Amino acid sequence: MDRRSLMKRAGIAGVLASGIAPAVHAQAAVRWRLASSFPKSLDTIFGSAETFSRTVKELSGGKFEVSVHAAGELMPAFGVVDALQNGTIEMAQTAPYYFTGKDPIFAFGCAVPFGLTARQMDAWMEHGNGRKLLDAFYAKYNMKSFSAGNTGTQMGGWYRKEIKTVGDLKGLKMRLGGGLFGETMAKLGVVAQNMPAGEVYQALEKGTLDATEFVGPYDDEKLGFNKVAPFYYYPGWWEGGAELEFFVNTKSYEALSPEFKAMVDTATQVAARDMTAKYDALNPIALKRLVAAKTQLKGFSKEIMDAGFKSSMEVFAEHEGRSAEFRRIHQDMRAFQRDQILWSRFSEFRFDSYLTTVKV
């Protein structure tokens, strides 16, 4: 039985029962360092890295340990890919679209405007061509990828003023997470700023930023954005399901025994599932608290959504014209998405739409 079959059939208990644990005792201890792009205060995202580390240690009986370091401890939040490429660290946890300055293809590992939802992303990555296509790309940076969890569809961000029309976006200084969304919003007149989440509050408070988007109610409440920007918009059409990734230095991974590789594979799945479930559990409760605290919750108008879609498609077309690899990955994702949208019409969309009309 190969590693993935073992992992899928057995889970943690099965891995231990299958004879891996005894084999581990005969191996030399392994110590890795994992650098995250997120602060410790975000127990959702950063917590995924901690869950991974804890699971690996438990599976190996302490023979394989991964120390977890928050953004800024070992290196800046956006320095993790360079560190992996150079072999300075063995592992990182990050949002791939932070690195579109290196290559726009990085965005597909996280989220693109009007892209996949969390479940669709998981399906494309693990049972479509997503993981295969992206790992072939990541090989240029001496690394491979595993899911670290998905935030689900994000909110549209916090604004110091109301955004009623497309014209209201012109000249707006907005912190954006990265990726192709910045280029899309630039076409609508937004001045995109890319900065770590921990620096945003002060920038909003001082007025050097007019708006920010991050994830959703639970994280945003922790970061205090409601105190400095009263208008909270939805949905985040640029992040229909943002995937966080564990990046692993290829040489470090290949140096592991088959047993330790199986533990990395399994522990990433445990961490990813836990993070997504945590967001789904905590976001609605946090949203109710924010509204009770006078947050003004507003939906983007159809005019703004349509303008965002048009500018997004223009950005994709421009990048496809420059890169055959970008085109191949983008077209593969959209073909997969079309089938997913078709299926959703008869399953979850219809089901969810009905439930919003009745009292449960």
Short mmCIF file of N, CA and C in Angstrom, two decimals, residues 30-34 52 64-69 89-91 247-249 251-256 260 264:
data_model
loop_
_atom_site.label_atom_id
_atom_site.label_comp_id
_atom_site.label_asym_id
_atom_site.label_seq_id
_atom_site.Cartn_x
_atom_site.Cartn_y
_atom_site.Cartn_z
N VAL A 30 14.58 14.12 13.81
CA VAL A 30 14.56 15.16 12.79
C VAL A 30 14.01 16.43 13.42
N ARG A 31 14.67 17.55 13.17
CA ARG A 31 14.23 18.84 13.68
C ARG A 31 14.11 19.81 12.52
N TRP A 32 12.92 20.33 12.31
CA TRP A 32 12.66 21.30 11.26
C TRP A 32 12.26 22.63 11.88
N ARG A 33 12.40 23.69 11.06
CA ARG A 33 11.88 25.00 11.43
C ARG A 33 10.84 25.42 10.39
N LEU A 34 9.70 25.90 10.89
CA LEU A 34 8.62 26.38 10.03
C LEU A 34 8.43 27.87 10.29
N PHE A 52 -0.27 21.39 12.87
CA PHE A 52 0.63 20.54 12.09
C PHE A 52 1.80 20.06 12.94
N PHE A 64 10.24 13.44 15.52
CA PHE A 64 10.19 14.43 14.45
C PHE A 64 9.50 15.66 15.02
N GLU A 65 10.26 16.74 15.18
CA GLU A 65 9.72 17.97 15.75
C GLU A 65 9.88 19.13 14.78
N VAL A 66 8.85 19.97 14.71
CA VAL A 66 8.86 21.15 13.85
C VAL A 66 8.59 22.37 14.72
N SER A 67 9.58 23.23 14.88
CA SER A 67 9.36 24.45 15.65
C SER A 67 8.68 25.48 14.75
N VAL A 68 7.69 26.17 15.31
CA VAL A 68 6.86 27.10 14.53
C VAL A 68 7.19 28.53 14.93
N HIS A 69 7.44 29.38 13.93
CA HIS A 69 7.88 30.75 14.18
C HIS A 69 6.95 31.74 13.47
N ILE A 89 15.36 27.47 5.69
CA ILE A 89 14.37 26.79 6.53
C ILE A 89 13.84 25.57 5.77
N GLU A 90 13.21 24.68 6.50
CA GLU A 90 12.66 23.48 5.85
C GLU A 90 11.22 23.66 5.40
N MET A 91 10.50 24.60 6.05
CA MET A 91 9.06 24.65 5.82
C MET A 91 8.53 26.05 6.09
N PHE A 247 4.48 25.23 2.47
CA PHE A 247 5.53 25.00 1.49
C PHE A 247 6.67 24.26 2.18
N VAL A 248 7.19 23.23 1.52
CA VAL A 248 8.28 22.42 2.08
C VAL A 248 9.44 22.41 1.11
N ASN A 249 10.63 22.68 1.61
CA ASN A 249 11.83 22.60 0.80
C ASN A 249 11.96 21.18 0.24
N LYS A 251 14.37 19.38 -1.07
CA LYS A 251 15.51 18.57 -0.62
C LYS A 251 15.25 18.05 0.79
N SER A 252 14.69 18.89 1.66
CA SER A 252 14.41 18.46 3.03
C SER A 252 13.36 17.36 3.05
N TYR A 253 12.35 17.51 2.21
CA TYR A 253 11.28 16.51 2.17
C TYR A 253 11.81 15.18 1.64
N GLU A 254 12.59 15.23 0.58
CA GLU A 254 13.11 13.99 -0.01
C GLU A 254 14.09 13.28 0.91
N ALA A 255 14.69 14.02 1.83
CA ALA A 255 15.63 13.41 2.78
C ALA A 255 14.93 12.64 3.88
N LEU A 256 13.61 12.84 4.02
CA LEU A 256 12.85 12.14 5.06
C LEU A 256 12.68 10.66 4.71
N PHE A 260 8.36 9.22 7.86
CA PHE A 260 8.24 10.63 8.19
C PHE A 260 7.51 11.41 7.09
N VAL A 264 4.17 13.85 7.52
CA VAL A 264 4.00 15.20 6.98
C VAL A 264 2.70 15.26 6.18
#
